[in-house]
Short mmCIF file of N, CA, C and O in Angstrom, two decimals:
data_model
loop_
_atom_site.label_atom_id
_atom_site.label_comp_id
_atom_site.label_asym_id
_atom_site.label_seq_id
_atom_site.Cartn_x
_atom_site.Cartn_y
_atom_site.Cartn_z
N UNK A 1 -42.53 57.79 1.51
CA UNK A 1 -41.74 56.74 2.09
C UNK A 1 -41.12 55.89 0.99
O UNK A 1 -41.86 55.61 0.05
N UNK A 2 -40.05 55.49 0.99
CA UNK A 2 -39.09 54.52 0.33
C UNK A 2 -39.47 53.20 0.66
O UNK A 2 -39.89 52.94 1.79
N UNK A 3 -39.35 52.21 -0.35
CA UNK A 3 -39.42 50.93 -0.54
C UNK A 3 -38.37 50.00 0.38
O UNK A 3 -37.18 50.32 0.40
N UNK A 4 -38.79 48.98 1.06
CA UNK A 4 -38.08 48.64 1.98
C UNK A 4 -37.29 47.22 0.93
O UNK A 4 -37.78 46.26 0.33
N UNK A 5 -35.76 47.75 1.15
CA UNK A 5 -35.05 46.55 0.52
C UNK A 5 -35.07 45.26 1.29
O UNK A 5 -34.45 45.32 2.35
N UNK A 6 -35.72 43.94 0.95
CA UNK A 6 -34.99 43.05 1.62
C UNK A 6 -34.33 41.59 0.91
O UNK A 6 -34.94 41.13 -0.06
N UNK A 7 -33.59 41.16 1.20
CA UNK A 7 -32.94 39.90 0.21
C UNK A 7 -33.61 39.23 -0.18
O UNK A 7 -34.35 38.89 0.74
N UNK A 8 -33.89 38.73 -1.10
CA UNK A 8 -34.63 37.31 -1.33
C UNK A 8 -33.99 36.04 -1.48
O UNK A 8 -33.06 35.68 -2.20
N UNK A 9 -34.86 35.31 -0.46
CA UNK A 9 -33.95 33.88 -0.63
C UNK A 9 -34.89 32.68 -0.87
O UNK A 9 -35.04 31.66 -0.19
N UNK A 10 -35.50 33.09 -2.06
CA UNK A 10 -35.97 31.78 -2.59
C UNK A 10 -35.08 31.62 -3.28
O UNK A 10 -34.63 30.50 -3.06
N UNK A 11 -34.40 32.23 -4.19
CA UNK A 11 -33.33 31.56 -4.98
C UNK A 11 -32.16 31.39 -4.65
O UNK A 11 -31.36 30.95 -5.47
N UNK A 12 -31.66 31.79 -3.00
CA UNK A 12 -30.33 31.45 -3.00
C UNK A 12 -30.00 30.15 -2.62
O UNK A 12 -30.68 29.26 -2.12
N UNK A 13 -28.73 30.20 -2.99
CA UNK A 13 -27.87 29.05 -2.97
C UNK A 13 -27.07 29.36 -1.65
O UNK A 13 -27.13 30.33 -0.89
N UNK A 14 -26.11 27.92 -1.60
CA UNK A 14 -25.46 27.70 -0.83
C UNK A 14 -24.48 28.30 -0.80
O UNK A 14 -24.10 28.28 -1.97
N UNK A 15 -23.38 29.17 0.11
CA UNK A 15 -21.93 29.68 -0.06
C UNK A 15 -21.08 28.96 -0.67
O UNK A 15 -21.22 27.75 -0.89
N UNK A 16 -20.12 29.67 -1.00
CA UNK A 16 -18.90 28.95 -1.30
C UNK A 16 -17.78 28.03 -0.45
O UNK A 16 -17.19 27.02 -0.84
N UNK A 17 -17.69 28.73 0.85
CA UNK A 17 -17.59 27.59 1.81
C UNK A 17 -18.43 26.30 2.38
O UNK A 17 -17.92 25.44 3.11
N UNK A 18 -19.53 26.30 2.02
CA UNK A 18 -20.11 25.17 2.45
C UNK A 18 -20.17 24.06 1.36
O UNK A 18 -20.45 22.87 1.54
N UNK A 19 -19.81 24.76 0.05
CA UNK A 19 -19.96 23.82 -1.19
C UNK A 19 -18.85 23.23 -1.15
O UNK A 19 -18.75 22.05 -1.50
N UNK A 20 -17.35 24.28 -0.54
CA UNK A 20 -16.28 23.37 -0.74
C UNK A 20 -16.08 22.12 0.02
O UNK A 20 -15.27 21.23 -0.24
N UNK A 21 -17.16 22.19 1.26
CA UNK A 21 -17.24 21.18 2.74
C UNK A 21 -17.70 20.02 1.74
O UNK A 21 -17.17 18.92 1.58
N UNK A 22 -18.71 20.50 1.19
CA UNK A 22 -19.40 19.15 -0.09
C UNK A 22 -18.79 18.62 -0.82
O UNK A 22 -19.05 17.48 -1.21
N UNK A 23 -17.75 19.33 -1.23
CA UNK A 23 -16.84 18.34 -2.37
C UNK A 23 -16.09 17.65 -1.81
O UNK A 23 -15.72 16.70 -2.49
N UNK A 24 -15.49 17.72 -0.37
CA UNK A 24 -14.10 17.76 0.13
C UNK A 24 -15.07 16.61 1.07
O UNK A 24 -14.57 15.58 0.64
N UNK A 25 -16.04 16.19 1.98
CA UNK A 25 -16.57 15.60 2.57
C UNK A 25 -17.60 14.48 2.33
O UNK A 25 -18.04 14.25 3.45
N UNK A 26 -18.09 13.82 1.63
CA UNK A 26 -19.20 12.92 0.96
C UNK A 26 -20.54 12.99 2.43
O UNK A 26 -21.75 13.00 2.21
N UNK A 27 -20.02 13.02 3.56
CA UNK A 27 -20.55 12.83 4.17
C UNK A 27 -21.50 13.84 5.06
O UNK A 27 -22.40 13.56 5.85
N UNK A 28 -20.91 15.25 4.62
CA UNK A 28 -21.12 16.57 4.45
C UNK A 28 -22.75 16.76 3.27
O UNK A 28 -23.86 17.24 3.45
N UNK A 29 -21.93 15.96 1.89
CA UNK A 29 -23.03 16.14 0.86
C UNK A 29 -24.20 15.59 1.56
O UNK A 29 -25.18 16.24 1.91
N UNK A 30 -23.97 14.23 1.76
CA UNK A 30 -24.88 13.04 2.14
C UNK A 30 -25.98 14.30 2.84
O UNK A 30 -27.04 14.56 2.27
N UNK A 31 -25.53 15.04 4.19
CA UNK A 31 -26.15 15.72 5.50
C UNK A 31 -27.46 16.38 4.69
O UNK A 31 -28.65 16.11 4.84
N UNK A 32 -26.79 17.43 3.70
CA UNK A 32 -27.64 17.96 2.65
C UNK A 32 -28.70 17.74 1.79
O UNK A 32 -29.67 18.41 1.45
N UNK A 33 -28.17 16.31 1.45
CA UNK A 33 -29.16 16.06 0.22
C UNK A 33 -30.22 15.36 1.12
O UNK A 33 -31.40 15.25 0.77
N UNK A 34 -29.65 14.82 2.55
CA UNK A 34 -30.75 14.18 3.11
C UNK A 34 -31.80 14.90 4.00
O UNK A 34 -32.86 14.50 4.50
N UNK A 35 -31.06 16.26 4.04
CA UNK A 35 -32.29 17.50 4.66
C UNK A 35 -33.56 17.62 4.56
O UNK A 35 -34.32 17.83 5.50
N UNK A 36 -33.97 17.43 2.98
CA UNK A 36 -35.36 17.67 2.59
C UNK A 36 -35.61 16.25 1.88
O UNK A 36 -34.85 15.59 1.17
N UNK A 37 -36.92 15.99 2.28
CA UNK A 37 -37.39 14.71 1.31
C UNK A 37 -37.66 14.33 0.06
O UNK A 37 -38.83 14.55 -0.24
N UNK A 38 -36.90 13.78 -0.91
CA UNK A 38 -36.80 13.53 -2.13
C UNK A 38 -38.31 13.80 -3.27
O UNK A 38 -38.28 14.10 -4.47
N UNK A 39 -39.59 13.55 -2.35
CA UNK A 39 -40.77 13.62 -3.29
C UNK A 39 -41.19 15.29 -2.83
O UNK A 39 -42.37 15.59 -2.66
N UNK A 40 -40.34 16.07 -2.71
CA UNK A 40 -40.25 17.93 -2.63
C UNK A 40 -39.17 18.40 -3.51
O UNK A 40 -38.74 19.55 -3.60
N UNK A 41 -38.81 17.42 -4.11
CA UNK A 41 -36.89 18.28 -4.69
C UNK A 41 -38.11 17.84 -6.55
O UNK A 41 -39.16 17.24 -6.72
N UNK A 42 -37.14 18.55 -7.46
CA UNK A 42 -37.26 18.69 -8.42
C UNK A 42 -36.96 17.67 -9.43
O UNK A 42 -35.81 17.64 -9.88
N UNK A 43 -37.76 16.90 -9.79
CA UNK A 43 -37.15 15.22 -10.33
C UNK A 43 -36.85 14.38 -9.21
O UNK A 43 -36.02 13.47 -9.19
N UNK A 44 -37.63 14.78 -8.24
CA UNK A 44 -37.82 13.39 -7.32
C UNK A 44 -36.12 13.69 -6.65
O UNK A 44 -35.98 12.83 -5.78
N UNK A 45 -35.22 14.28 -6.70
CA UNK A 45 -33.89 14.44 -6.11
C UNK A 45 -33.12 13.53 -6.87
O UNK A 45 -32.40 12.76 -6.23
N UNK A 46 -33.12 13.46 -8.42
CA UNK A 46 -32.06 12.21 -8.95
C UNK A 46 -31.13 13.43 -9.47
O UNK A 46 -29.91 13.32 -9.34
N UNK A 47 -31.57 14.34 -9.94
CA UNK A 47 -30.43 15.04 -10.65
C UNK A 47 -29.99 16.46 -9.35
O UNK A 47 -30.81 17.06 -8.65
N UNK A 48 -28.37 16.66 -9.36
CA UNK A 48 -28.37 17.49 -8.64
C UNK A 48 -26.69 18.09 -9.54
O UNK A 48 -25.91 17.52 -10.30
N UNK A 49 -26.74 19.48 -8.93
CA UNK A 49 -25.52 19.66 -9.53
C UNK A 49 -24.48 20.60 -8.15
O UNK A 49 -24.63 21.75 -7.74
N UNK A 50 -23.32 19.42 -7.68
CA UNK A 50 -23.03 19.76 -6.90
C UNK A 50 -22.16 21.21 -6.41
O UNK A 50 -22.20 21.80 -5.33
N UNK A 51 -21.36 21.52 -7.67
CA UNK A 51 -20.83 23.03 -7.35
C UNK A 51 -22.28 24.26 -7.10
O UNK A 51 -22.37 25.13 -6.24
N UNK A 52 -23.19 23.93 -8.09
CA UNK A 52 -23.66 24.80 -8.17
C UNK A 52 -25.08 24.82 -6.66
O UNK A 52 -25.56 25.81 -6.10
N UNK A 53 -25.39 23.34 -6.42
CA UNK A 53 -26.19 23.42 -5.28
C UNK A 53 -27.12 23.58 -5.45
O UNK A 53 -27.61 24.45 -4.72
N UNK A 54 -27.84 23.08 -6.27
CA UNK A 54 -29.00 23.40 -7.57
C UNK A 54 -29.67 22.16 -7.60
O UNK A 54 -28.88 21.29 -7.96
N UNK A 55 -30.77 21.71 -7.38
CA UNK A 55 -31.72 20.44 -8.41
C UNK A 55 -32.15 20.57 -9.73
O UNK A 55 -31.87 21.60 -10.35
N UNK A 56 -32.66 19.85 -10.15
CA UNK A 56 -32.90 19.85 -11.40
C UNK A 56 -34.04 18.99 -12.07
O UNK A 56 -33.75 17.81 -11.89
N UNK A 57 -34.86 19.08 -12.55
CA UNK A 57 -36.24 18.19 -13.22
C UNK A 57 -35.60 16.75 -14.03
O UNK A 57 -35.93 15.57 -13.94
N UNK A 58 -34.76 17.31 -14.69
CA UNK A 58 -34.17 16.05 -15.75
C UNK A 58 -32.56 15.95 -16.00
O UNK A 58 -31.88 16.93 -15.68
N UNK A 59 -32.06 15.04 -16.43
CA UNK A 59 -30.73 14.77 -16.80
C UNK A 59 -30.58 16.12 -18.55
O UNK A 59 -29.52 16.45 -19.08
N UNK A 60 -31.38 16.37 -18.80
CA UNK A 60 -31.46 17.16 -19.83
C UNK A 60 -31.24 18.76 -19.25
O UNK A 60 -30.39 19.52 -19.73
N UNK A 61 -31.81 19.01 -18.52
CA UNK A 61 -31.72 20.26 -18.14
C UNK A 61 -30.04 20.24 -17.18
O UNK A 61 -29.24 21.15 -17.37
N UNK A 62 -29.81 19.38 -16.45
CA UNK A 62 -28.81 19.19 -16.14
C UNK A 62 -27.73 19.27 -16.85
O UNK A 62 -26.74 19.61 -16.21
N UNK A 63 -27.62 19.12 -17.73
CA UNK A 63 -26.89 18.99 -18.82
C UNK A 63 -26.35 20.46 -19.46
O UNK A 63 -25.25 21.01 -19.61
N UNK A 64 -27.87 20.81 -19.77
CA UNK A 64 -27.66 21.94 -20.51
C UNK A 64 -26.99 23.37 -19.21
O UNK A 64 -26.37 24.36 -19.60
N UNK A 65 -27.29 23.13 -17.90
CA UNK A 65 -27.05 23.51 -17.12
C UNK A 65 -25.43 23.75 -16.63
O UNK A 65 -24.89 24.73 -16.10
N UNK A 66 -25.00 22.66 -16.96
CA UNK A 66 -23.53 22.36 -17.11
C UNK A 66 -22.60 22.83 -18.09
O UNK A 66 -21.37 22.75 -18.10
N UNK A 67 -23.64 23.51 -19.15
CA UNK A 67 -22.62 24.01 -20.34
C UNK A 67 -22.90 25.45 -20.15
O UNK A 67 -22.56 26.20 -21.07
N UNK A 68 -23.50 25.99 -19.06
CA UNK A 68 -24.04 27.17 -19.02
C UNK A 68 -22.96 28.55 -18.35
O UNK A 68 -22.10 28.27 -17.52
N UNK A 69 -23.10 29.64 -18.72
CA UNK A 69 -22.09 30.11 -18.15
C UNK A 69 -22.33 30.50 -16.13
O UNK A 69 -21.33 30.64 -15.43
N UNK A 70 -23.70 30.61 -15.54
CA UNK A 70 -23.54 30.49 -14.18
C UNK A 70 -22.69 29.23 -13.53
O UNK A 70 -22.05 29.32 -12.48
N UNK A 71 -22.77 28.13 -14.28
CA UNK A 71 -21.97 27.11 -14.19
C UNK A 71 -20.65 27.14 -14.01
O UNK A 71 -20.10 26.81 -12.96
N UNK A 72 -20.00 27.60 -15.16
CA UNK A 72 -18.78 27.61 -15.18
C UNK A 72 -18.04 28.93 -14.75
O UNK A 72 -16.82 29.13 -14.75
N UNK A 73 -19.05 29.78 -14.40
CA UNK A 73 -18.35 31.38 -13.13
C UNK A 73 -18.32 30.65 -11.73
O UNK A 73 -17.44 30.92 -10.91
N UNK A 74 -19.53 29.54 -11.43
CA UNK A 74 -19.76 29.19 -10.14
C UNK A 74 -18.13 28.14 -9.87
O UNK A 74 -17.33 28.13 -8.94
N UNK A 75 -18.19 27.47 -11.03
CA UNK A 75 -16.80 26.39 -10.76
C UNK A 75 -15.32 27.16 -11.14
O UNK A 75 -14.25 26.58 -10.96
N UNK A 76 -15.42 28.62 -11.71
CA UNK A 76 -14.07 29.37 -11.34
C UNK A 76 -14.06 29.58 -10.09
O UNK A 76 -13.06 29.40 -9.39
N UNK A 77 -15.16 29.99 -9.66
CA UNK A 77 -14.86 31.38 -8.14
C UNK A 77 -14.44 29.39 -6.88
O UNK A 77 -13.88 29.43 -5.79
N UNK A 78 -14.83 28.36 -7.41
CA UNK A 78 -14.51 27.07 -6.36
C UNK A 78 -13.16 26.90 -6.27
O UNK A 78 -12.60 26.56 -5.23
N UNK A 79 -12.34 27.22 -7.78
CA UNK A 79 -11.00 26.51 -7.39
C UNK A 79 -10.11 27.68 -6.13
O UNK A 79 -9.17 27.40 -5.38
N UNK A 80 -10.73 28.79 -6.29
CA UNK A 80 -10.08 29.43 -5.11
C UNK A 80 -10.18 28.64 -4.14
O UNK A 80 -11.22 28.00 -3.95
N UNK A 81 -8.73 28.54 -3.08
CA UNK A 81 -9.48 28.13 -1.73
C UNK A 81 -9.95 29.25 -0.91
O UNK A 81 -9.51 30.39 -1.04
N UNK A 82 -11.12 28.80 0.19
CA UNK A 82 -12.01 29.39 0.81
C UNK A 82 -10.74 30.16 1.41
O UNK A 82 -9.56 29.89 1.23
N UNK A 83 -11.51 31.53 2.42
CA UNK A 83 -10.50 32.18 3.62
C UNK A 83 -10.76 31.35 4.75
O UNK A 83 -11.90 30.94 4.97
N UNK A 84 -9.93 31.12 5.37
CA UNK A 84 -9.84 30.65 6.93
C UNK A 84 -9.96 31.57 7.84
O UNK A 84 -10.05 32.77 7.57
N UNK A 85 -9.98 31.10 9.02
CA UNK A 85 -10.14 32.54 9.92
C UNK A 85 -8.84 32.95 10.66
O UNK A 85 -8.43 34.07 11.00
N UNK A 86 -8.33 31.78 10.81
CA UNK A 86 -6.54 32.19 10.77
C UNK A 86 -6.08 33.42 9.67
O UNK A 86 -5.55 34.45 10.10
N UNK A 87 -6.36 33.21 8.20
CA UNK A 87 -6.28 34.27 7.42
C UNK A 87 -6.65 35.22 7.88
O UNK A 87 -5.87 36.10 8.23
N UNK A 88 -8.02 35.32 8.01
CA UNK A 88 -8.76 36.47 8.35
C UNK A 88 -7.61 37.35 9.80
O UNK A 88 -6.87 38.32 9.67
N UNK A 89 -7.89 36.56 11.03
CA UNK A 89 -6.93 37.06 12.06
C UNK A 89 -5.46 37.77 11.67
O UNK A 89 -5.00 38.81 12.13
N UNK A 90 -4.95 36.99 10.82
CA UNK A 90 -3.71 37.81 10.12
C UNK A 90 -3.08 38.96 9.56
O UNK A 90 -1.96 39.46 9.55
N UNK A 91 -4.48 39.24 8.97
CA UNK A 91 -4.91 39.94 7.63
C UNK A 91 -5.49 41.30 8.64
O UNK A 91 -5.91 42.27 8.00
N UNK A 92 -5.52 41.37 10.13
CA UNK A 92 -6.21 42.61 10.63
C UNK A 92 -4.97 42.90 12.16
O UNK A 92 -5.08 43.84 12.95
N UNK A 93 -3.94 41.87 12.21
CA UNK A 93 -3.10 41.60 12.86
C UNK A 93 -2.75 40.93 14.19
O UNK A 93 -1.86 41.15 15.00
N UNK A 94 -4.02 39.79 14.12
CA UNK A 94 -3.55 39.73 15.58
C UNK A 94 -2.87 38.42 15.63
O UNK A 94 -3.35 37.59 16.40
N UNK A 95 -1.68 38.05 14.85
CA UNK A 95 -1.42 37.20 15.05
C UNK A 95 -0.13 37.10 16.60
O UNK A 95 0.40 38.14 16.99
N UNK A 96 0.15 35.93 17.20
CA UNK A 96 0.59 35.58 18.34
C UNK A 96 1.73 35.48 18.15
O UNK A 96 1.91 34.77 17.16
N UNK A 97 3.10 36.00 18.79
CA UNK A 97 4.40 35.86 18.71
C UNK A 97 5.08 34.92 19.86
O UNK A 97 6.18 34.43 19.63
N UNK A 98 4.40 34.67 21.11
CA UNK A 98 4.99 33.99 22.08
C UNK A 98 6.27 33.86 22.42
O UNK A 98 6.62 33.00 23.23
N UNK A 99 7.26 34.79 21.76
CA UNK A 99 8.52 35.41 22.32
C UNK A 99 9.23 34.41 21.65
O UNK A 99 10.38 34.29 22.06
N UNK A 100 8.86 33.55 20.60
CA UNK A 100 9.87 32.40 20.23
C UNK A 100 10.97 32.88 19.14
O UNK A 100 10.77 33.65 18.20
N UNK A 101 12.01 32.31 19.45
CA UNK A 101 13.06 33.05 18.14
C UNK A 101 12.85 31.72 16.59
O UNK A 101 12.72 30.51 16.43
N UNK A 102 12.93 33.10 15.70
CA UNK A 102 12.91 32.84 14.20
C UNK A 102 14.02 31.66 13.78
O UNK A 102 13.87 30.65 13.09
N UNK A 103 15.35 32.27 14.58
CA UNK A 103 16.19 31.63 13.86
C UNK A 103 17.20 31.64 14.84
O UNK A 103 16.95 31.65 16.05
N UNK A 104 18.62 31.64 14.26
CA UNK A 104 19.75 31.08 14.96
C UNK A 104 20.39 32.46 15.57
O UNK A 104 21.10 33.13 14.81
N UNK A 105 20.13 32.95 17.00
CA UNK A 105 20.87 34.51 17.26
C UNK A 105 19.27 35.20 16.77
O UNK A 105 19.60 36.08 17.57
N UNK A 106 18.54 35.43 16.50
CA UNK A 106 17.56 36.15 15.89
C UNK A 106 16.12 36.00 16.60
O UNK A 106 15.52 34.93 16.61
N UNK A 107 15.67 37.08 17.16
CA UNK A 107 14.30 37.59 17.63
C UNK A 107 13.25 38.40 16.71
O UNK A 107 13.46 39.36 15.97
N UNK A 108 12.17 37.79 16.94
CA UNK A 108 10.88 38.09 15.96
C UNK A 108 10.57 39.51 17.55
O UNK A 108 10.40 39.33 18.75
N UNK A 109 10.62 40.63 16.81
CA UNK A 109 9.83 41.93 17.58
C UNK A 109 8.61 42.39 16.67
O UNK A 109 8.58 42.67 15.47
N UNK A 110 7.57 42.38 17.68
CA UNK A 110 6.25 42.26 16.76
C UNK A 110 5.79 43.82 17.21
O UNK A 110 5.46 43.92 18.40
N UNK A 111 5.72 45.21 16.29
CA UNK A 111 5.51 46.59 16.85
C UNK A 111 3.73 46.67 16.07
O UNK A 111 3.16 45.84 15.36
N UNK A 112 3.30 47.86 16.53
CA UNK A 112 1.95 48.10 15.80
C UNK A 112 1.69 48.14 14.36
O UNK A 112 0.76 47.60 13.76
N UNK A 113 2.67 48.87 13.88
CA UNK A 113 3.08 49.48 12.81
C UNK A 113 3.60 48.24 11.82
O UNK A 113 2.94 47.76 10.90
N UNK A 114 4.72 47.90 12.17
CA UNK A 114 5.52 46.77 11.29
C UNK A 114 6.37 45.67 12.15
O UNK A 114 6.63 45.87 13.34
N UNK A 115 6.72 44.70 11.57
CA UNK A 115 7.29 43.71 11.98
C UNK A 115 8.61 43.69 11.68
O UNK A 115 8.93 43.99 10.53
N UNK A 116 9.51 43.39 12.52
CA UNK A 116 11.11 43.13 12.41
C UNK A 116 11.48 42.36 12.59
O UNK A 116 10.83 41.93 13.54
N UNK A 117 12.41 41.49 12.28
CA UNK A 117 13.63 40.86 12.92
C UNK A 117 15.19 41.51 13.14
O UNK A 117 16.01 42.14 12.47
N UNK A 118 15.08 40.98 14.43
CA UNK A 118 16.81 41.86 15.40
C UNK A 118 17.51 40.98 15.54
O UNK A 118 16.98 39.93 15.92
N UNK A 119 18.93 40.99 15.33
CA UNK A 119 19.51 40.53 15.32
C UNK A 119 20.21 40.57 16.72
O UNK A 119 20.57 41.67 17.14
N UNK A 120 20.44 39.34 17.54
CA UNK A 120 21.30 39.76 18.99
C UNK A 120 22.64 38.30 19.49
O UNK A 120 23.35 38.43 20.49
#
């Protein structure tokens, strides 16, 4: 018999969409940091590092944490913006035409295959 794979999530972190809710929301962060009680987090909950979603023991390790390269892969892959699900819907085709015209004389015909505009 084979070894049964399963994820481990003591070490994971938070997605990338929920981190961007954190930067973009204070009140979002606030929800988070106030989840678990400060005398369970790592340094009492003073040091935290918000892209990465991480605690930390000291302003030292924090630090060094910040010059680190998971750090700075975690704060490339942020400046992307997240996908939406509008994207997503787009991107597999189901977006909605509601028969409205594009332009002046001009109809949007939406086929399986490809999209046109006709001119009438």
């Amino acid at each position: 018999m084979g070894s049964i794979r399963r994820s481990k999530t003591k070490r994971r972190t938070r997605d990338l969409d929920q981190i961007h809710a954190d930067i973009r929301s204070a009140k979002h962060l606030a929800q988070h940091k106030t989840a678990k009680p400060s005398e369970d987090l790592p340094g009492l909950g003073q040091w935290y590092c918000v892209e990465c979603a991480k605690w930390f023991e000291g302003e030292h390790n924090l630090l060094q944490h910040r010059r680190g390269k998971n750090h700075k892969r975690r704060v490339r892959m942020l400046r992307e913006e997240p996908h939406t699900q509008k994207a997503a819907e787009a991107a597999i085709g189901l977006q909605t035409d509601n028969g409205r015209s594009t332009g002046k004389g001009s109809t949007f015909l939406a086929t399986d295959e490809t999209a046109m505009e006709v001119e009438t």
